[in-house]
PDB file of C-alpha atoms in Angstrom:
ATOM      1  CA  MET Z  18       0.000   0.000   0.000  1.00 47.00           C
ATOM      2  CA  LYS Z  19       2.815   2.393   0.863  1.00 52.00           C
ATOM      3  CA  SER Z  20       4.593   1.736  -2.455  1.00 51.00           C
ATOM      4  CA  GLU Z  21       1.357   2.332  -4.407  1.00 52.00           C
ATOM      5  CA  TRP Z  22       0.785   5.613  -2.557  1.00 59.00           C
ATOM      6  CA  LEU Z  23       4.384   6.678  -3.253  1.00 59.00           C
ATOM      7  CA  SER Z  24       4.022   5.794  -6.939  1.00 56.00           C
ATOM      8  CA  ARG Z  25       0.836   7.845  -7.245  1.00 55.00           C
ATOM      9  CA  ALA Z  26       2.478  10.766  -5.421  1.00 60.00           C
ATOM     10  CA  MET Z  27       5.434  10.682  -7.842  1.00 58.00           C
ATOM     11  CA  ASP Z  28       3.046  10.615 -10.782  1.00 56.00           C
ATOM     12  CA  LEU Z  29       1.239  13.675  -9.473  1.00 56.00           C
ATOM     13  CA  ARG Z  30       4.410  15.601  -8.633  1.00 59.00           C
ATOM     14  CA  LEU Z  31       6.813  14.608 -11.381  1.00 58.00           C
ATOM     15  CA  PHE Z  32       4.610  13.547 -14.278  1.00 54.00           C
ATOM     16  CA  ARG Z  33       1.580  15.786 -13.667  1.00 54.00           C
ATOM     17  CA  ILE Z  34      -0.776  12.807 -13.866  1.00 54.00           C
ATOM     18  CA  ARG Z  35      -4.315  13.251 -12.614  1.00 59.00           C
ATOM     19  CA  PRO Z  36      -6.131  10.329 -10.981  1.00 70.00           C
ATOM     20  CA  ALA Z  37      -8.194   9.705 -14.138  1.00 81.00           C
ATOM     21  CA  GLU Z  38      -7.965  11.415 -17.522  1.00 87.00           C
ATOM     22  CA  ALA Z  39     -10.652  11.495 -20.166  1.00 89.00           C
ATOM     23  CA  TYR Z  40      -9.876  10.372 -23.701  1.00 90.00           C
ATOM     24  CA  PRO Z  41      -8.300  11.407 -25.991  1.00 92.00           C
ATOM     25  CA  ILE Z  42      -4.907  11.770 -24.296  1.00 93.00           C
ATOM     26  CA  VAL Z  43      -2.218  13.467 -26.396  1.00 94.00           C
ATOM     27  CA  LEU Z  44       1.465  12.966 -25.613  1.00 94.00           C
ATOM     28  CA  GLU Z  45       2.588  16.582 -25.682  1.00 93.00           C
ATOM     29  CA  ARG Z  46       6.050  17.970 -24.977  1.00 92.00           C
ATOM     30  CA  ARG Z  47       5.495  18.477 -21.247  1.00 90.00           C
ATOM     31  CA  ARG Z  48       4.305  14.880 -20.820  1.00 91.00           C
ATOM     32  CA  ILE Z  49       7.372  13.117 -22.254  1.00 95.00           C
ATOM     33  CA  PHE Z  50      10.411  12.391 -20.098  1.00 95.00           C
ATOM     34  CA  VAL Z  51      13.848  11.153 -21.126  1.00 95.00           C
ATOM     35  CA  LEU Z  52      16.576   9.474 -19.078  1.00 95.00           C
ATOM     36  CA  PRO Z  53      19.613   7.372 -20.049  1.00 95.00           C
ATOM     37  CA  THR Z  54      19.418   3.610 -19.867  1.00 95.00           C
ATOM     38  CA  ARG Z  55      22.198   1.418 -18.471  1.00 96.00           C
ATOM     39  CA  SER Z  56      23.635   1.212 -21.953  1.00 96.00           C
ATOM     40  CA  GLY Z  57      23.422   4.978 -22.198  1.00 96.00           C
ATOM     41  CA  LEU Z  58      25.290   5.457 -18.916  1.00 97.00           C
ATOM     42  CA  LEU Z  59      27.989   3.032 -20.060  1.00 97.00           C
ATOM     43  CA  PHE Z  60      28.171   4.894 -23.375  1.00 97.00           C
ATOM     44  CA  ALA Z  61      28.583   8.231 -21.550  1.00 96.00           C
ATOM     45  CA  PHE Z  62      31.297   6.782 -19.285  1.00 97.00           C
ATOM     46  CA  THR Z  63      33.126   5.459 -22.355  1.00 96.00           C
ATOM     47  CA  LEU Z  64      32.967   8.880 -24.019  1.00 96.00           C
ATOM     48  CA  PHE Z  65      34.350  10.499 -20.871  1.00 97.00           C
ATOM     49  CA  ALA Z  66      37.251   8.014 -20.810  1.00 96.00           C
ATOM     50  CA  MET Z  67      37.945   8.666 -24.495  1.00 96.00           C
ATOM     51  CA  LEU Z  68      37.936  12.419 -23.855  1.00 95.00           C
ATOM     52  CA  LEU Z  69      40.439  12.068 -20.996  1.00 96.00           C
ATOM     53  CA  ALA Z  70      42.695   9.911 -23.140  1.00 95.00           C
ATOM     54  CA  SER Z  71      42.508  12.382 -26.021  1.00 95.00           C
ATOM     55  CA  ILE Z  72      43.400  15.264 -23.715  1.00 94.00           C
ATOM     56  CA  ASN Z  73      46.239  13.329 -22.080  1.00 94.00           C
ATOM     57  CA  TYR Z  74      47.816  12.207 -25.336  1.00 92.00           C
ATOM     58  CA  THR Z  75      46.733  15.196 -27.466  1.00 90.00           C
ATOM     59  CA  LEU Z  76      44.985  12.977 -30.013  1.00 92.00           C
ATOM     60  CA  SER Z  77      43.198  14.960 -32.699  1.00 93.00           C
ATOM     61  CA  LEU Z  78      41.484  11.862 -34.070  1.00 94.00           C
ATOM     62  CA  GLY Z  79      40.476  10.950 -30.510  1.00 94.00           C
ATOM     63  CA  TYR Z  80      38.743  14.321 -30.133  1.00 95.00           C
ATOM     64  CA  ALA Z  81      36.996  13.851 -33.465  1.00 96.00           C
ATOM     65  CA  LEU Z  82      35.763  10.362 -32.611  1.00 96.00           C
ATOM     66  CA  THR Z  83      34.664  11.390 -29.117  1.00 96.00           C
ATOM     67  CA  PHE Z  84      32.626  14.359 -30.297  1.00 96.00           C
ATOM     68  CA  LEU Z  85      31.211  12.371 -33.217  1.00 96.00           C
ATOM     69  CA  LEU Z  86      29.934   9.683 -30.871  1.00 96.00           C
ATOM     70  CA  ALA Z  87      28.642  12.338 -28.472  1.00 96.00           C
ATOM     71  CA  GLY Z  88      26.683  13.847 -31.365  1.00 96.00           C
ATOM     72  CA  VAL Z  89      25.230  10.397 -32.120  1.00 96.00           C
ATOM     73  CA  GLY Z  90      24.113  10.112 -28.498  1.00 95.00           C
ATOM     74  CA  VAL Z  91      22.454  13.540 -28.518  1.00 96.00           C
ATOM     75  CA  THR Z  92      20.744  12.746 -31.827  1.00 96.00           C
ATOM     76  CA  SER Z  93      19.410   9.431 -30.475  1.00 96.00           C
ATOM     77  CA  THR Z  94      17.929  11.325 -27.523  1.00 96.00           C
ATOM     78  CA  PHE Z  95      16.118  13.672 -29.882  1.00 96.00           C
ATOM     79  CA  HIS Z  96      14.771  10.793 -31.986  1.00 96.00           C
ATOM     80  CA  ALA Z  97      13.545   8.874 -28.923  1.00 97.00           C
ATOM     81  CA  TYR Z  98      11.684  11.962 -27.723  1.00 97.00           C
ATOM     82  CA  ARG Z  99      10.275  12.601 -31.193  1.00 96.00           C
ATOM     83  CA  ASN Z 100       9.198   8.966 -31.474  1.00 97.00           C
ATOM     84  CA  LEU Z 101       6.509   9.574 -28.828  1.00 96.00           C
ATOM     85  CA  LEU Z 102       5.694  13.224 -29.425  1.00 96.00           C
ATOM     86  CA  GLY Z 103       2.152  13.792 -30.699  1.00 95.00           C
ATOM     87  CA  ILE Z 104       0.806  10.258 -30.298  1.00 96.00           C
ATOM     88  CA  GLU Z 105      -2.882  10.361 -29.374  1.00 96.00           C
ATOM     89  CA  VAL Z 106      -4.349   7.695 -27.113  1.00 95.00           C
ATOM     90  CA  SER Z 107      -8.075   7.086 -27.401  1.00 92.00           C
ATOM     91  CA  GLY Z 108     -10.218   4.532 -25.652  1.00 83.00           C
ATOM     92  CA  GLY Z 109     -11.791   1.440 -27.055  1.00 75.00           C
ATOM     93  CA  HIS Z 110     -13.846  -0.933 -24.976  1.00 79.00           C
ATOM     94  CA  GLY Z 111     -13.092  -3.309 -22.171  1.00 81.00           C
ATOM     95  CA  THR Z 112     -13.865  -7.004 -22.097  1.00 80.00           C
ATOM     96  CA  PRO Z 113     -15.909  -7.922 -18.999  1.00 85.00           C
ATOM     97  CA  ALA Z 114     -14.759 -11.027 -17.180  1.00 91.00           C
ATOM     98  CA  HIS Z 115     -15.395 -12.985 -14.016  1.00 94.00           C
ATOM     99  CA  VAL Z 116     -13.268 -12.946 -10.892  1.00 94.00           C
ATOM    100  CA  GLY Z 117     -10.128 -14.990 -11.537  1.00 91.00           C
ATOM    101  CA  ASP Z 118     -10.172 -14.390 -15.298  1.00 92.00           C
ATOM    102  CA  MET Z 119      -8.092 -11.974 -17.356  1.00 91.00           C
ATOM    103  CA  VAL Z 120      -9.739  -8.621 -18.094  1.00 92.00           C
ATOM    104  CA  GLY Z 121      -8.899  -6.916 -21.383  1.00 91.00           C
ATOM    105  CA  PHE Z 122      -8.531  -3.153 -21.881  1.00 92.00           C
ATOM    106  CA  GLU Z 123      -8.330  -1.901 -25.460  1.00 91.00           C
ATOM    107  CA  PHE Z 124      -6.667   1.348 -26.521  1.00 89.00           C
ATOM    108  CA  SER Z 125      -6.148   3.048 -29.855  1.00 94.00           C
ATOM    109  CA  LEU Z 126      -2.845   4.720 -30.709  1.00 95.00           C
ATOM    110  CA  ASN Z 127      -3.379   7.378 -33.377  1.00 96.00           C
ATOM    111  CA  GLU Z 128      -0.504   8.743 -35.483  1.00 94.00           C
ATOM    112  CA  LYS Z 129      -1.383  12.110 -37.028  1.00 90.00           C
ATOM    113  CA  ALA Z 130       2.055  13.626 -37.656  1.00 90.00           C
ATOM    114  CA  ARG Z 131       2.665  11.565 -40.827  1.00 91.00           C
ATOM    115  CA  ARG Z 132       5.818   9.821 -39.657  1.00 93.00           C
ATOM    116  CA  ASP Z 133       6.532   6.240 -38.668  1.00 95.00           C
ATOM    117  CA  ARG Z 134       6.958   5.395 -35.005  1.00 96.00           C
ATOM    118  CA  PHE Z 135       9.089   2.399 -34.064  1.00 96.00           C
ATOM    119  CA  ALA Z 136       9.336   0.060 -31.056  1.00 96.00           C
ATOM    120  CA  ILE Z 137       6.548   1.632 -28.998  1.00 96.00           C
ATOM    121  CA  SER Z 138       5.906  -0.221 -25.715  1.00 96.00           C
ATOM    122  CA  VAL Z 139       2.541   0.025 -23.932  1.00 95.00           C
ATOM    123  CA  ILE Z 140       2.803  -1.251 -20.358  1.00 94.00           C
ATOM    124  CA  ASN Z 141       0.483  -1.868 -17.430  1.00 92.00           C
ATOM    125  CA  SER Z 142       1.124  -3.656 -14.152  1.00 87.00           C
ATOM    126  CA  GLU Z 143       1.034  -7.140 -15.702  1.00 89.00           C
ATOM    127  CA  GLU Z 144       1.713  -6.950 -19.422  1.00 92.00           C
ATOM    128  CA  THR Z 145       3.882  -5.228 -22.036  1.00 94.00           C
ATOM    129  CA  VAL Z 146       2.898  -4.862 -25.689  1.00 95.00           C
ATOM    130  CA  VAL Z 147       5.586  -3.744 -28.163  1.00 96.00           C
ATOM    131  CA  THR Z 148       4.559  -2.534 -31.606  1.00 95.00           C
ATOM    132  CA  ASP Z 149       5.367  -0.190 -34.469  1.00 96.00           C
ATOM    133  CA  LEU Z 150       2.991   2.601 -35.418  1.00 95.00           C
ATOM    134  CA  PRO Z 151       2.971   3.416 -39.153  1.00 95.00           C
ATOM    135  CA  ALA Z 152       2.518   6.978 -40.348  1.00 94.00           C
ATOM    136  CA  SER Z 153      -1.054   8.344 -40.405  1.00 93.00           C
ATOM    137  CA  SER Z 154      -2.520   5.173 -38.960  1.00 95.00           C
ATOM    138  CA  THR Z 155      -4.488   3.903 -35.982  1.00 94.00           C
ATOM    139  CA  LEU Z 156      -3.329   0.873 -34.045  1.00 94.00           C
ATOM    140  CA  HIS Z 157      -5.423  -1.049 -31.526  1.00 93.00           C
ATOM    141  CA  VAL Z 158      -3.598  -2.331 -28.449  1.00 94.00           C
ATOM    142  CA  ARG Z 159      -5.042  -4.721 -25.882  1.00 93.00           C
ATOM    143  CA  LEU Z 160      -3.662  -4.978 -22.355  1.00 92.00           C
ATOM    144  CA  THR Z 161      -4.858  -7.556 -19.856  1.00 91.00           C
ATOM    145  CA  CYS Z 162      -4.770  -7.901 -16.088  1.00 91.00           C
ATOM    146  CA  ARG Z 163      -6.200 -10.467 -13.712  1.00 91.00           C
ATOM    147  CA  ALA Z 164      -9.471  -9.672 -11.970  1.00 92.00           C
ATOM    148  CA  ILE Z 165      -9.138 -10.355  -8.257  1.00 92.00           C
ATOM    149  CA  ARG Z 166     -12.422  -8.851  -7.020  1.00 93.00           C
ATOM    150  CA  ARG Z 167     -15.863  -8.115  -8.422  1.00 94.00           C
ATOM    151  CA  GLY Z 168     -17.113  -4.653  -9.301  1.00 94.00           C
ATOM    152  CA  PRO Z 169     -15.629  -1.797 -11.339  1.00 93.00           C
ATOM    153  CA  LEU Z 170     -11.989  -2.302 -12.371  1.00 92.00           C
ATOM    154  CA  ASP Z 171      -9.959   0.680 -13.585  1.00 91.00           C
ATOM    155  CA  ALA Z 172      -7.309   0.386 -16.268  1.00 89.00           C
ATOM    156  CA  GLY Z 173      -4.814   1.834 -13.800  1.00 88.00           C
ATOM    157  CA  ARG Z 174      -1.413   3.340 -14.510  1.00 90.00           C
ATOM    158  CA  ILE Z 175      -0.336   2.991 -18.151  1.00 93.00           C
ATOM    159  CA  VAL Z 176       3.176   3.702 -19.441  1.00 94.00           C
ATOM    160  CA  ILE Z 177       4.081   4.323 -23.079  1.00 96.00           C
ATOM    161  CA  GLU Z 178       7.817   4.174 -23.690  1.00 96.00           C
ATOM    162  CA  THR Z 179      10.465   3.693 -26.349  1.00 97.00           C
ATOM    163  CA  HIS Z 180      14.213   2.986 -26.497  1.00 97.00           C
ATOM    164  CA  PHE Z 181      14.396   3.757 -30.200  1.00 95.00           C
ATOM    165  CA  PRO Z 182      16.747   4.141 -32.031  1.00 94.00           C
ATOM    166  CA  LEU Z 183      19.901   2.955 -30.211  1.00 94.00           C
ATOM    167  CA  GLY Z 184      18.697   1.991 -26.762  1.00 95.00           C
ATOM    168  CA  LEU Z 185      20.829   4.673 -25.121  1.00 96.00           C
ATOM    169  CA  VAL Z 186      17.884   6.558 -23.626  1.00 97.00           C
ATOM    170  CA  ARG Z 187      14.390   5.748 -22.436  1.00 96.00           C
ATOM    171  CA  ALA Z 188      11.641   8.168 -23.429  1.00 96.00           C
ATOM    172  CA  TRP Z 189       8.322   7.603 -21.676  1.00 96.00           C
ATOM    173  CA  SER Z 190       4.999   9.057 -20.678  1.00 95.00           C
ATOM    174  CA  VAL Z 191       2.628   8.029 -17.867  1.00 93.00           C
ATOM    175  CA  PHE Z 192      -1.141   8.398 -17.753  1.00 90.00           C
ATOM    176  CA  THR Z 193      -4.161   6.988 -15.934  1.00 90.00           C
ATOM    177  CA  PRO Z 194      -7.139   6.815 -18.310  1.00 91.00           C
ATOM    178  CA  ASP Z 195     -10.758   7.077 -17.251  1.00 90.00           C
ATOM    179  CA  HIS Z 196     -11.402   3.524 -18.424  1.00 90.00           C
ATOM    180  CA  THR Z 197     -13.440   1.088 -16.321  1.00 90.00           C
ATOM    181  CA  VAL Z 198     -14.624  -2.474 -16.874  1.00 92.00           C
ATOM    182  CA  ILE Z 199     -17.144  -4.408 -14.773  1.00 93.00           C
ATOM    183  CA  VAL Z 200     -15.837  -7.612 -13.201  1.00 95.00           C
ATOM    184  CA  TYR Z 201     -18.580 -10.168 -12.617  1.00 96.00           C
ATOM    185  CA  PRO Z 202     -18.588 -12.532  -9.604  1.00 95.00           C
ATOM    186  CA  ALA Z 203     -16.789 -15.838  -9.913  1.00 94.00           C
ATOM    187  CA  ILE Z 204     -18.805 -18.704 -11.392  1.00 92.00           C
ATOM    188  CA  GLU Z 205     -19.472 -21.535  -8.948  1.00 90.00           C
ATOM    189  CA  ARG Z 206     -17.998 -24.706 -10.415  1.00 86.00           C
ATOM    190  CA  GLU Z 207     -20.277 -27.341  -8.891  1.00 81.00           C
ATOM    191  CA  ALA Z 208     -23.564 -25.511  -8.476  1.00 81.00           C
ATOM    192  CA  PRO Z 209     -26.871 -27.405  -8.238  1.00 84.00           C
ATOM    193  CA  SER Z 210     -29.528 -26.759 -10.852  1.00 79.00           C
ATOM    194  CA  PRO Z 211     -31.613 -23.602 -10.317  1.00 79.00           C
ATOM    195  CA  PRO Z 212     -35.153 -23.719  -8.948  1.00 69.00           C
ATOM    196  CA  ARG Z 213     -38.091 -23.319 -11.327  1.00 60.00           C
ATOM    197  CA  GLY Z 214     -40.505 -20.429 -11.162  1.00 53.00           C
ATOM    198  CA  GLY Z 215     -43.763 -21.026  -9.331  1.00 43.00           C
ATOM    199  CA  GLU Z 216     -42.325 -23.588  -6.911  1.00 45.00           C
ATOM    200  CA  ASP Z 217     -42.069 -23.122  -3.160  1.00 43.00           C
ATOM    201  CA  HIS Z 218     -38.421 -23.173  -2.078  1.00 42.00           C
ATOM    202  CA  ASP Z 219     -37.009 -23.014   1.382  1.00 43.00           C
ATOM    203  CA  GLY Z 220     -33.358 -23.244   2.391  1.00 40.00           C
ATOM    204  CA  GLU Z 221     -31.524 -26.155   0.798  1.00 42.00           C
ATOM    205  CA  SER Z 222     -34.547 -27.216  -1.227  1.00 40.00           C
ATOM    206  CA  SER Z 223     -33.721 -24.421  -3.649  1.00 39.00           C
ATOM    207  CA  ALA Z 224     -30.576 -26.277  -4.562  1.00 39.00           C
ATOM    208  CA  SER Z 225     -32.346 -29.420  -5.768  1.00 41.00           C
ATOM    209  CA  GLU Z 226     -32.246 -30.611  -9.343  1.00 43.00           C
ATOM    210  CA  GLY Z 227     -35.189 -30.453 -11.704  1.00 43.00           C
ATOM    211  CA  SER Z 228     -36.944 -33.778 -12.216  1.00 43.00           C
ATOM    212  CA  ASP Z 229     -38.624 -33.578 -15.602  1.00 50.00           C
ATOM    213  CA  ASP Z 230     -35.982 -34.878 -18.040  1.00 56.00           C
ATOM    214  CA  PHE Z 231     -33.005 -37.169 -17.525  1.00 57.00           C
ATOM    215  CA  ALA Z 232     -29.874 -35.289 -18.665  1.00 57.00           C
ATOM    216  CA  GLY Z 233     -27.112 -37.807 -17.879  1.00 62.00           C
ATOM    217  CA  LEU Z 234     -24.711 -38.803 -15.105  1.00 67.00           C
ATOM    218  CA  ARG Z 235     -22.385 -36.584 -13.097  1.00 66.00           C
ATOM    219  CA  GLY Z 236     -20.299 -36.616  -9.927  1.00 70.00           C
ATOM    220  CA  HIS Z 237     -22.142 -36.880  -6.614  1.00 65.00           C
ATOM    221  CA  ARG Z 238     -22.835 -33.742  -4.575  1.00 62.00           C
ATOM    222  CA  ASP Z 239     -23.664 -33.525  -0.915  1.00 57.00           C
ATOM    223  CA  THR Z 240     -27.018 -31.906  -1.715  1.00 51.00           C
ATOM    224  CA  ASP Z 241     -28.184 -34.832  -3.889  1.00 58.00           C
ATOM    225  CA  SER Z 242     -31.148 -36.867  -2.672  1.00 58.00           C
ATOM    226  CA  PRO Z 243     -31.014 -40.712  -2.519  1.00 66.00           C
ATOM    227  CA  ARG Z 244     -33.351 -41.021  -5.527  1.00 62.00           C
ATOM    228  CA  GLN Z 245     -30.731 -39.264  -7.656  1.00 64.00           C
ATOM    229  CA  MET Z 246     -28.046 -41.862  -6.955  1.00 71.00           C
ATOM    230  CA  ALA Z 247     -27.124 -43.966  -9.993  1.00 73.00           C
ATOM    231  CA  TRP Z 248     -26.842 -47.232  -8.110  1.00 71.00           C
ATOM    232  CA  LYS Z 249     -25.983 -49.429 -11.122  1.00 71.00           C
ATOM    233  CA  ALA Z 250     -23.173 -47.106 -12.180  1.00 70.00           C
ATOM    234  CA  ILE Z 251     -21.922 -46.930  -8.577  1.00 70.00           C
ATOM    235  CA  ALA Z 252     -21.804 -50.738  -8.417  1.00 72.00           C
ATOM    236  CA  ARG Z 253     -19.754 -50.900 -11.629  1.00 71.00           C
ATOM    237  CA  THR Z 254     -17.279 -48.121 -10.841  1.00 71.00           C
ATOM    238  CA  ASP Z 255     -17.144 -47.994  -7.016  1.00 70.00           C
ATOM    239  CA  THR Z 256     -17.557 -44.218  -7.341  1.00 74.00           C
ATOM    240  CA  LEU Z 257     -20.433 -42.068  -6.140  1.00 74.00           C
ATOM    241  CA  ILE Z 258     -22.395 -40.968  -9.224  1.00 73.00           C
ATOM    242  CA  SER Z 259     -25.704 -39.133  -9.441  1.00 72.00           C
ATOM    243  CA  LYS Z 260     -28.341 -38.743 -12.113  1.00 67.00           C
ATOM    244  CA  SER Z 261     -28.810 -35.271 -13.519  1.00 62.00           C
ATOM    245  CA  PHE Z 262     -32.280 -33.996 -14.363  1.00 57.00           C
ATOM    246  CA  THR Z 263     -33.321 -30.792 -16.064  1.00 55.00           C
ATOM    247  CA  ALA Z 264     -36.581 -28.927 -16.039  1.00 50.00           C
ATOM    248  CA  SER Z 265     -38.560 -28.583 -19.230  1.00 49.00           C
ATOM    249  CA  ALA Z 266     -37.223 -25.952 -21.616  1.00 49.00           C
ATOM    250  CA  GLY Z 267     -40.338 -23.837 -21.464  1.00 54.00           C
ATOM    251  CA  GLN Z 268     -40.333 -23.491 -17.673  1.00 69.00           C
ATOM    252  CA  GLN Z 269     -39.416 -20.012 -16.432  1.00 80.00           C
ATOM    253  CA  LEU Z 270     -36.657 -19.865 -13.832  1.00 86.00           C
ATOM    254  CA  ASP Z 271     -36.959 -17.736 -10.722  1.00 88.00           C
ATOM    255  CA  LEU Z 272     -33.464 -17.038  -9.391  1.00 91.00           C
ATOM    256  CA  ARG Z 273     -34.088 -15.624  -5.932  1.00 91.00           C
ATOM    257  CA  TRP Z 274     -31.495 -14.472  -3.403  1.00 93.00           C
ATOM    258  CA  PHE Z 275     -33.696 -15.459  -0.457  1.00 90.00           C
ATOM    259  CA  ASP Z 276     -34.152 -19.029  -1.705  1.00 87.00           C
ATOM    260  CA  LEU Z 277     -30.447 -19.794  -1.309  1.00 91.00           C
ATOM    261  CA  PRO Z 278     -29.241 -21.768   1.744  1.00 90.00           C
ATOM    262  CA  ASP Z 279     -28.436 -19.727   4.851  1.00 88.00           C
ATOM    263  CA  THR Z 280     -25.036 -21.472   5.016  1.00 91.00           C
ATOM    264  CA  LEU Z 281     -23.822 -19.508   1.985  1.00 91.00           C
ATOM    265  CA  ASP Z 282     -22.146 -16.158   2.566  1.00 93.00           C
ATOM    266  CA  THR Z 283     -22.640 -13.163   0.276  1.00 93.00           C
ATOM    267  CA  GLU Z 284     -19.891 -14.010  -2.226  1.00 93.00           C
ATOM    268  CA  ALA Z 285     -20.951 -17.661  -2.394  1.00 93.00           C
ATOM    269  CA  ARG Z 286     -24.561 -16.606  -3.078  1.00 94.00           C
ATOM    270  CA  LEU Z 287     -23.400 -14.264  -5.836  1.00 95.00           C
ATOM    271  CA  SER Z 288     -21.249 -17.005  -7.377  1.00 94.00           C
ATOM    272  CA  ARG Z 289     -24.172 -19.445  -7.418  1.00 93.00           C
ATOM    273  CA  LEU Z 290     -26.559 -16.900  -8.917  1.00 94.00           C
ATOM    274  CA  THR Z 291     -23.913 -16.052 -11.512  1.00 93.00           C
ATOM    275  CA  ARG Z 292     -23.663 -19.726 -12.439  1.00 92.00           C
ATOM    276  CA  TRP Z 293     -27.415 -19.948 -12.865  1.00 92.00           C
ATOM    277  CA  VAL Z 294     -27.615 -16.752 -14.929  1.00 92.00           C
ATOM    278  CA  VAL Z 295     -24.828 -17.889 -17.260  1.00 90.00           C
ATOM    279  CA  ASP Z 296     -26.357 -21.352 -17.722  1.00 88.00           C
ATOM    280  CA  ALA Z 297     -29.883 -20.005 -18.260  1.00 88.00           C
ATOM    281  CA  ALA Z 298     -28.615 -17.533 -20.874  1.00 87.00           C
ATOM    282  CA  ALA Z 299     -26.676 -20.273 -22.665  1.00 85.00           C
ATOM    283  CA  GLN Z 300     -29.848 -22.393 -22.824  1.00 83.00           C
ATOM    284  CA  ALA Z 301     -32.031 -19.423 -23.887  1.00 84.00           C
ATOM    285  CA  ARG Z 302     -34.246 -20.025 -20.853  1.00 85.00           C
ATOM    286  CA  GLU Z 303     -36.615 -17.332 -19.589  1.00 89.00           C
ATOM    287  CA  TYR Z 304     -35.540 -16.280 -16.105  1.00 91.00           C
ATOM    288  CA  THR Z 305     -35.945 -13.600 -13.451  1.00 92.00           C
ATOM    289  CA  LEU Z 306     -33.219 -12.514 -11.040  1.00 93.00           C
ATOM    290  CA  THR Z 307     -34.426 -11.271  -7.655  1.00 92.00           C
ATOM    291  CA  LEU Z 308     -31.962  -9.605  -5.279  1.00 93.00           C
ATOM    292  CA  PRO Z 309     -32.710  -7.933  -1.938  1.00 91.00           C
ATOM    293  CA  ASP Z 310     -32.625  -4.482  -3.562  1.00 86.00           C
ATOM    294  CA  GLN Z 311     -34.049  -5.144  -7.036  1.00 89.00           C
ATOM    295  CA  SER Z 312     -35.700  -7.582  -9.420  1.00 92.00           C
ATOM    296  CA  ILE Z 313     -34.661  -7.972 -13.074  1.00 91.00           C
ATOM    297  CA  GLY Z 314     -36.689  -9.721 -15.731  1.00 79.00           C
ATOM    298  CA  PRO Z 315     -38.070 -11.873 -16.952  1.00 87.00           C
ATOM    299  CA  GLY Z 316     -35.875 -12.142 -20.034  1.00 89.00           C
ATOM    300  CA  HIS Z 317     -33.520 -14.473 -21.859  1.00 84.00           C
ATOM    301  CA  ASP Z 318     -31.394 -12.467 -24.314  1.00 88.00           C
ATOM    302  CA  ALA Z 319     -27.794 -11.222 -24.010  1.00 88.00           C
ATOM    303  CA  THR Z 320     -28.885  -7.777 -22.828  1.00 91.00           C
ATOM    304  CA  HIS Z 321     -30.858  -9.307 -19.978  1.00 93.00           C
ATOM    305  CA  ARG Z 322     -27.903 -11.527 -19.076  1.00 93.00           C
ATOM    306  CA  ASP Z 323     -25.524  -8.539 -18.966  1.00 93.00           C
ATOM    307  CA  ARG Z 324     -27.950  -6.562 -16.786  1.00 94.00           C
ATOM    308  CA  CYS Z 325     -28.197  -9.440 -14.342  1.00 94.00           C
ATOM    309  CA  LEU Z 326     -24.433 -10.007 -14.220  1.00 95.00           C
ATOM    310  CA  ALA Z 327     -23.808  -6.292 -13.712  1.00 94.00           C
ATOM    311  CA  ALA Z 328     -26.321  -6.223 -10.848  1.00 94.00           C
ATOM    312  CA  LEU Z 329     -24.558  -9.174  -9.236  1.00 95.00           C
ATOM    313  CA  ALA Z 330     -21.149  -7.525  -9.718  1.00 95.00           C
ATOM    314  CA  LEU Z 331     -22.274  -4.266  -8.092  1.00 94.00           C
ATOM    315  CA  PHE Z 332     -24.351  -5.838  -5.326  1.00 93.00           C
ATOM    316  CA  GLY Z 333     -23.705  -4.190  -1.965  1.00 87.00           C
ATOM    317  CA  MET Z 334     -21.596  -1.373  -3.405  1.00 83.00           C
ATOM    318  CA  SER Z 335     -22.445   2.232  -2.656  1.00 63.00           C
ATOM    319  CA  ALA Z 336     -22.191   3.526  -6.263  1.00 49.00           C
ATOM    320  CA  HIS Z 337     -23.578   1.410  -9.065  1.00 44.00           C
ATOM    321  CA  SER Z 338     -21.519   2.919 -11.824  1.00 43.00           C
TER     322      SER Z 338
END
């Protein structure tokens, strides 16, 4: 936490970076910084040694070579700075994901100065993308980071840098875009089938399987009733196996927060409801999601699914935005 605070303070003081900047973001002169790399420092030390030797031995050719190489170093600094100057960063869209998955943030790099840009690196906390930017073109860059909690996820601190052309200096710019993606709750891996609308559910009974159509065999769960046990298969394999049943396709699902077992905490309830929403949407089933603070549906299309997942992601948060 202390290192993150220090990094943000340095951004604000040294790089004039606001907490969140609206697109488009233009890399102007005051936003680009240049410092020597390790190779650049070694190059400068070598030039200094050559200068001392030339002075000590009065070498005219030594002076010429030293100042020629120094001119190359200064020129490379100018080209590195110019390689970033004027690039415009505009926002694309983010790829929503579930907790534990990789979230994608897309950016567009726009070149409007009619010159090629080489070896441009776009960096976030977990990934580096290196690319060239042709003259008068737009390039789409996608950065990813792992989602560790549900809710809004900001793109965070982004660095654009280059070591072009000789690697002697590093030119870079730092910005924090106003770019947010919603992270949905994690999907429960072994969730029971959802209850059907119109039935009376209480506690664990909401976790029971439908009983209309036989869907196949699966691993045994603690919530399975004895009638679901596949006794013949258990006798053959010596492994606990249960029968899986599904409700009829036309039956509307009623996914209710209050029908979940009291043993589940908030995040576990959200994970189970997320599993049911995802499965119902994949099967084009009509369903309603009922949370303590709102009810969504009925519906079955992708828009309805996204509304339900967003409501689950923002559940319990002060600002639903």
